[in-house]
CSV table of C-alpha atoms in Angstrom, one decimal:
chain,number,residue,atom,x,y,z
T,1,MET,CA,242.2,16.7,68.2
T,2,ALA,CA,241.0,14.4,65.6
T,3,SER,CA,237.5,14.6,67.0
T,4,PHE,CA,237.6,18.4,66.7
T,5,CYS,CA,238.9,18.5,63.3
T,6,SER,CA,236.3,16.1,62.2
T,7,ARG,CA,233.6,18.3,63.5
T,8,LEU,CA,235.2,21.3,62.0
T,9,THR,CA,235.3,19.6,58.6
T,10,ILE,CA,231.6,18.7,58.8
T,11,CYS,CA,230.7,22.4,60.1
T,12,LEU,CA,232.7,23.9,57.1
T,13,ALA,CA,231.1,21.4,54.7
T,14,LEU,CA,227.8,22.5,55.9
T,15,PHE,CA,228.6,26.2,55.7
T,16,VAL,CA,229.6,25.9,52.2
T,17,LEU,CA,226.6,23.9,51.3
T,18,ILE,CA,224.3,26.6,52.8
T,19,LEU,CA,226.3,29.4,51.3
T,20,GLY,CA,226.1,27.7,47.9
T,21,SER,CA,222.2,27.2,48.0
T,22,ALA,CA,221.8,30.8,49.2
T,23,ASN,CA,223.8,32.2,46.3
T,24,ALA,CA,223.1,29.8,43.5
T,25,GLN,CA,224.4,31.0,40.3
T,26,LEU,CA,223.0,31.1,36.9
T,27,SER,CA,225.3,29.5,34.2
T,28,THR,CA,225.5,29.0,30.3
T,29,ASN,CA,225.7,25.2,30.5
T,30,PHE,CA,222.9,24.6,33.4
T,31,TYR,CA,220.8,22.3,30.8
T,32,TYR,CA,223.9,20.8,29.1
T,33,HIS,CA,222.9,17.4,30.1
T,34,SER,CA,219.1,17.7,31.0
T,35,CYS,CA,218.2,19.5,27.8
T,36,PRO,CA,220.8,19.5,25.3
T,37,ASN,CA,218.7,20.7,22.3
T,38,LEU,CA,217.3,23.5,24.4
T,39,PHE,CA,218.9,26.6,22.5
T,40,SER,CA,218.2,25.2,19.0
T,41,THR,CA,214.6,24.3,20.0
T,42,VAL,CA,213.9,27.9,21.2
T,43,LYS,CA,215.7,29.5,18.2
T,44,SER,CA,213.8,27.6,15.6
T,45,THR,CA,210.5,28.7,17.0
T,46,VAL,CA,211.5,32.4,17.4
T,47,GLN,CA,212.8,32.4,13.9
T,48,SER,CA,209.5,31.0,12.8
T,49,ALA,CA,207.6,33.5,14.7
T,50,ILE,CA,209.8,36.5,13.3
T,51,SER,CA,209.4,35.2,9.8
T,52,LYS,CA,205.6,35.6,9.9
T,53,GLU,CA,205.9,39.0,11.7
T,54,THR,CA,209.1,40.8,12.1
T,55,ARG,CA,207.7,43.1,15.0
T,56,MET,CA,207.6,40.0,17.0
T,57,GLY,CA,211.3,40.1,17.7
T,58,ALA,CA,211.0,43.5,19.5
T,59,SER,CA,207.9,42.2,21.4
T,60,LEU,CA,209.8,39.3,22.8
T,61,LEU,CA,212.8,41.4,23.7
T,62,ARG,CA,210.3,43.8,25.6
T,63,LEU,CA,208.7,40.9,27.3
T,64,PHE,CA,212.1,40.1,29.0
T,65,PHE,CA,212.8,43.6,29.9
T,66,HIS,CA,209.3,44.0,31.6
T,67,ASP,CA,209.9,40.6,33.4
T,68,CYS,CA,213.2,41.4,34.9
T,69,PHE,CA,212.1,44.9,36.0
T,70,VAL,CA,209.3,43.3,38.1
T,71,ASN,CA,210.8,41.4,41.0
T,72,GLY,CA,213.7,40.1,39.0
T,73,CYS,CA,213.7,37.7,36.0
T,74,ASP,CA,211.3,35.0,37.2
T,75,GLY,CA,208.6,34.7,34.4
T,76,SER,CA,206.0,36.5,36.5
T,77,ILE,CA,204.8,38.6,33.4
T,78,LEU,CA,203.6,35.5,31.8
T,79,LEU,CA,201.0,34.5,34.5
T,80,ASP,CA,197.5,35.0,33.8
T,81,ASP,CA,195.2,36.4,36.8
T,82,THR,CA,193.9,34.0,39.3
T,83,SER,CA,191.6,34.3,42.4
T,84,SER,CA,194.5,34.7,44.6
T,85,PHE,CA,196.6,37.6,42.6
T,86,THR,CA,196.1,40.1,39.9
T,87,GLY,CA,199.0,39.6,37.5
T,88,GLU,CA,201.2,42.0,35.5
T,89,LYS,CA,199.6,41.6,32.0
T,90,ASN,CA,196.9,44.2,32.6
T,91,ALA,CA,199.4,46.7,34.6
T,92,ASN,CA,199.7,50.1,33.0
T,93,PRO,CA,203.1,49.4,31.1
T,94,ASN,CA,201.8,46.1,29.6
T,95,ARG,CA,198.0,46.5,29.0
T,96,ASN,CA,197.2,46.7,25.3
T,97,SER,CA,201.0,46.7,24.5
T,98,ALA,CA,202.9,43.7,25.8
T,99,ARG,CA,202.5,40.8,23.3
T,100,GLY,CA,204.1,37.5,22.1
T,101,TYR,CA,202.7,35.4,24.9
T,102,GLU,CA,201.4,32.8,22.4
T,103,VAL,CA,205.1,32.5,20.9
T,104,ILE,CA,206.3,31.8,24.4
T,105,ASP,CA,203.6,29.3,24.6
T,106,ASN,CA,204.7,27.7,21.4
T,107,ILE,CA,208.5,27.7,22.6
T,108,LYS,CA,207.4,26.1,25.8
T,109,SER,CA,205.3,23.3,24.1
T,110,ALA,CA,208.3,22.4,22.0
T,111,VAL,CA,210.7,22.5,24.8
T,112,GLU,CA,208.4,20.3,27.0
T,113,LYS,CA,208.5,17.8,24.2
T,114,ALA,CA,212.2,17.7,24.0
T,115,CYS,CA,212.7,17.7,27.9
T,116,PRO,CA,209.5,17.6,30.1
T,117,GLY,CA,209.5,19.4,33.3
T,118,VAL,CA,213.0,20.7,33.0
T,119,VAL,CA,213.1,24.3,31.6
T,120,SER,CA,211.6,27.3,33.3
T,121,CYS,CA,209.5,29.8,31.5
T,122,ALA,CA,211.9,32.6,32.8
T,123,ASP,CA,214.7,31.1,30.9
T,124,ILE,CA,212.8,30.6,27.7
T,125,LEU,CA,212.2,34.4,28.0
T,126,ALA,CA,215.9,35.1,28.2
T,127,ILE,CA,216.8,32.9,25.5
T,128,ALA,CA,214.0,34.2,23.2
T,129,ALA,CA,215.1,37.8,23.8
T,130,ARG,CA,218.6,37.0,22.8
T,131,ASP,CA,217.6,35.1,19.7
T,132,SER,CA,215.3,37.9,18.6
T,133,VAL,CA,218.0,40.5,18.7
T,134,GLN,CA,220.5,38.1,16.9
T,135,ILE,CA,217.8,37.3,14.2
T,136,LEU,CA,217.3,41.0,13.6
T,137,GLY,CA,220.8,41.6,12.8
T,138,GLY,CA,222.1,42.6,16.4
T,139,PRO,CA,224.8,41.0,18.6
T,140,SER,CA,224.5,37.7,20.2
T,141,TRP,CA,225.8,36.6,23.8
T,142,ASN,CA,226.0,33.5,26.0
T,143,VAL,CA,222.6,33.5,27.9
T,144,LYS,CA,222.9,32.3,31.5
T,145,VAL,CA,220.2,30.1,32.6
T,146,GLY,CA,219.2,28.1,35.8
T,147,ARG,CA,216.3,30.4,36.6
T,148,ARG,CA,213.1,29.1,38.1
T,149,ASP,CA,209.6,30.5,37.8
T,150,ALA,CA,207.6,32.8,40.2
T,151,ARG,CA,204.4,31.4,41.7
T,152,THR,CA,202.9,34.7,41.8
T,153,ALA,CA,202.6,38.1,40.2
T,154,SER,CA,202.0,41.8,41.1
T,155,GLN,CA,200.2,44.2,39.0
T,156,SER,CA,201.2,47.0,41.4
T,157,ALA,CA,204.8,45.9,41.3
T,158,ALA,CA,204.6,46.1,37.4
T,159,ASN,CA,202.9,49.7,37.6
T,160,ASN,CA,205.7,50.9,39.9
T,161,GLY,CA,208.8,49.1,38.6
T,162,ILE,CA,208.8,49.7,34.9
T,163,PRO,CA,209.9,53.3,33.9
T,164,PRO,CA,207.0,54.9,32.0
T,165,PRO,CA,207.7,56.7,28.7
T,166,THR,CA,207.1,60.2,30.6
T,167,SER,CA,210.4,59.5,32.7
T,168,ASN,CA,212.9,62.0,32.9
T,169,LEU,CA,216.6,61.3,33.1
T,170,ASN,CA,217.2,61.4,36.8
T,171,GLN,CA,214.2,59.0,37.1
T,172,LEU,CA,215.4,56.7,34.6
T,173,ILE,CA,218.9,56.6,36.2
T,174,SER,CA,217.6,56.0,39.6
T,175,ARG,CA,215.2,53.1,38.5
T,176,PHE,CA,218.1,51.5,36.6
T,177,SER,CA,220.5,51.9,39.5
T,178,ALA,CA,218.1,50.4,42.0
T,179,LEU,CA,218.4,47.2,40.0
T,180,GLY,CA,222.0,47.2,39.9
T,181,LEU,CA,222.4,48.7,36.4
T,182,SER,CA,224.8,51.6,35.5
T,183,THR,CA,224.1,54.7,33.5
T,184,LYS,CA,225.9,53.1,30.6
T,185,ASP,CA,223.6,50.1,30.8
T,186,LEU,CA,220.7,52.3,30.9
T,187,VAL,CA,221.7,53.9,27.5
T,188,ALA,CA,222.7,50.7,25.9
T,189,LEU,CA,219.7,48.8,26.8
T,190,SER,CA,217.6,51.7,25.7
T,191,GLY,CA,219.1,51.0,22.2
T,192,GLY,CA,216.5,48.1,22.1
T,193,HIS,CA,214.3,50.8,20.8
T,194,THR,CA,216.0,50.5,17.5
T,195,ILE,CA,213.4,47.9,16.8
T,196,GLY,CA,209.6,47.8,17.7
T,197,GLN,CA,206.8,50.3,17.8
T,198,ALA,CA,205.0,52.6,20.2
T,199,ARG,CA,201.2,53.5,20.6
T,200,CYS,CA,200.2,57.0,20.0
T,201,THR,CA,199.1,57.6,23.5
T,202,ASN,CA,202.6,57.0,24.7
T,203,PHE,CA,204.2,59.8,22.4
T,204,ARG,CA,201.2,62.2,21.7
T,205,ALA,CA,202.6,64.8,24.3
T,206,ARG,CA,206.0,64.9,22.9
T,207,ILE,CA,205.1,65.4,19.3
T,208,TYR,CA,202.7,68.2,20.0
T,209,ASN,CA,204.1,69.7,23.1
T,210,GLU,CA,207.9,69.5,23.3
T,211,SER,CA,210.5,71.8,21.7
T,212,ASN,CA,213.5,69.5,21.8
T,213,ILE,CA,212.2,67.6,18.7
T,214,ASP,CA,212.9,67.8,14.9
T,215,THR,CA,209.9,69.7,13.4
T,216,ALA,CA,209.7,67.5,10.2
T,217,PHE,CA,209.9,64.4,12.3
T,218,ALA,CA,207.1,65.7,14.6
T,219,ARG,CA,204.9,66.7,11.6
T,220,THR,CA,205.4,63.1,10.1
T,221,ARG,CA,204.3,61.3,13.5
T,222,GLN,CA,201.4,63.8,13.9
T,223,GLN,CA,199.8,62.3,10.7
T,224,SER,CA,199.0,59.1,12.3
T,225,CYS,CA,198.6,60.4,16.0
T,226,PRO,CA,195.6,63.0,16.5
T,227,ARG,CA,196.1,65.6,19.1
T,228,THR,CA,192.9,64.7,20.8
T,229,SER,CA,193.2,62.2,23.7
T,230,GLY,CA,191.1,59.1,23.0
T,231,SER,CA,191.5,59.5,19.2
T,232,GLY,CA,193.8,57.1,17.7
T,233,ASP,CA,195.3,56.0,21.0
T,234,ASN,CA,196.4,52.5,19.8
T,235,ASN,CA,197.8,53.8,16.4
T,236,LEU,CA,201.3,52.6,16.2
T,237,ALA,CA,204.5,54.3,15.0
T,238,THR,CA,208.1,52.7,14.6
T,239,LEU,CA,210.4,53.7,17.4
T,240,ASP,CA,213.1,54.1,14.7
T,241,LEU,CA,212.0,55.8,11.6
T,242,GLN,CA,215.2,54.8,9.6
T,243,THR,CA,215.5,51.0,10.1
T,244,PRO,CA,212.5,49.9,12.1
T,245,THR,CA,213.1,46.2,11.7
T,246,GLU,CA,217.0,46.2,11.9
T,247,PHE,CA,218.8,46.0,15.3
T,248,ASP,CA,221.4,48.6,14.7
T,249,ASN,CA,222.5,52.1,16.1
T,250,TYR,CA,220.2,54.2,14.3
T,251,TYR,CA,218.2,54.8,17.5
T,252,PHE,CA,221.2,56.7,18.8
T,253,LYS,CA,221.6,58.6,15.6
T,254,ASN,CA,218.0,59.7,15.8
T,255,LEU,CA,218.4,60.8,19.3
T,256,VAL,CA,221.3,63.1,18.1
T,257,GLN,CA,219.0,64.7,15.4
T,258,LYS,CA,216.2,65.3,18.2
T,259,LYS,CA,214.1,62.4,16.6
T,260,GLY,CA,213.5,60.3,19.7
T,261,LEU,CA,209.9,59.3,19.6
T,262,LEU,CA,209.2,58.8,23.4
T,263,HIS,CA,210.0,61.5,25.9
T,264,SER,CA,212.0,59.1,27.8
T,265,ASP,CA,214.3,58.3,24.7
T,266,GLN,CA,215.0,61.9,24.0
T,267,GLN,CA,215.9,62.5,27.7
T,268,LEU,CA,219.1,60.3,26.9
T,269,PHE,CA,220.3,63.2,24.6
T,270,ASN,CA,219.1,66.5,25.9
T,271,GLY,CA,222.1,68.3,27.4
T,272,GLY,CA,222.5,65.8,30.3
T,273,SER,CA,225.0,63.3,31.5
T,274,THR,CA,224.3,60.6,29.0
T,275,ASP,CA,224.8,62.8,26.0
T,276,SER,CA,228.4,61.6,25.5
T,277,ILE,CA,227.4,58.0,25.7
T,278,VAL,CA,224.7,58.4,23.1
T,279,ARG,CA,227.3,60.2,20.8
T,280,GLY,CA,229.5,57.5,21.1
T,281,TYR,CA,227.0,54.7,20.1
T,282,SER,CA,225.8,56.9,17.3
T,283,THR,CA,229.3,56.7,15.7
T,284,ASN,CA,230.4,53.4,16.9
T,285,PRO,CA,227.9,50.4,16.3
T,286,SER,CA,230.4,47.8,17.5
T,287,SER,CA,230.7,49.5,20.9
T,288,PHE,CA,226.9,49.8,21.1
T,289,SER,CA,226.6,46.2,20.4
T,290,SER,CA,229.1,44.8,22.9
T,291,ASP,CA,227.8,47.1,25.6
T,292,PHE,CA,224.1,45.9,24.9
T,293,ALA,CA,225.2,42.3,25.1
T,294,ALA,CA,226.9,43.0,28.4
T,295,ALA,CA,224.0,44.9,29.7
T,296,MET,CA,221.6,42.1,28.7
T,297,ILE,CA,223.6,39.5,30.7
T,298,LYS,CA,223.8,42.0,33.6
T,299,MET,CA,219.8,42.6,33.5
T,300,GLY,CA,219.2,38.8,33.3
T,301,ASP,CA,221.1,38.5,36.6
T,302,ILE,CA,218.5,40.5,38.5
T,303,SER,CA,217.2,38.5,41.3
T,304,PRO,CA,216.6,35.2,39.7
T,305,LEU,CA,214.8,32.5,41.6
T,306,THR,CA,217.2,29.5,41.8
T,307,GLY,CA,217.8,26.2,43.8
T,308,SER,CA,214.5,25.3,45.5
T,309,ASN,CA,212.9,28.6,45.1
T,310,GLY,CA,209.9,29.0,42.7
T,311,GLU,CA,209.2,26.1,40.4
T,312,ILE,CA,209.5,24.9,36.7
T,313,ARG,CA,206.0,25.7,35.3
T,314,LYS,CA,204.5,23.1,32.9
T,315,ASN,CA,202.3,26.1,31.4
T,316,CYS,CA,203.8,29.5,31.3
T,317,ARG,CA,200.4,31.1,31.9
T,318,ARG,CA,199.7,29.4,35.5
T,319,ILE,CA,201.3,27.9,38.4
T,320,ASN,CA,201.6,24.1,38.7
């Protein structure tokens, strides 16, 4: 009997160990001992970057979105192309628009000085996104960390995984749902467009061809975005005309007034199932803030590499 119990105890211990490694969890205190100054190190570098260019906050937030939506939050968006794979930087959603890589390099350099070989680039992206939102006046949240970095990237996965600005509501709901994100998460996370800018090529069709748009708003945007394709394609316009550098709920107020810049933005308030959520956020900024923070934590949980999977990159642009 004692022998059986002993064997059973060993088997149970092995089972728990295997289960634990297969379901390794992120936590807010993962680097508590191994890199105690991590969060302050990241924040000071992000603060410096935003002080030089306010738009950088939106760019860092977007990098995290575009990383998580392609094979999970694994830092793959940061990898340069190699002879063995074509990365995500030149995928359609990122080419000529994703930016902030040099800021991530600066953060990584500062973190490496503080605690070499300990913190992943994937975690740096997650922390920098939170800090960017907070610095620009938005909510804060406790970032879960413990991710490891991917050893590869996929341009095709980026082309297929990131919803384009031409998406309709059903396509948006479907893509977010496939990643475990609810319709409320979709609307809340879309509120990240309260900061940042978009290229003319991504909103030209909306301001010239769509009817669910405020006429004066469309006319204003047409001034810097010519009708002819190929002319002024990279001209920029703020996603939120009212307070483009403040993280607030004006994005939703704009949608209610038919002043969403992208087709995919206005789809959230166009007589569909998400109208009530948009209207609620437009009148209740604290509700938006809390839901955005919760959705960011949830998005950060998408398929992270943990345990012995992946690696801790020394340079965020290439594998070790």
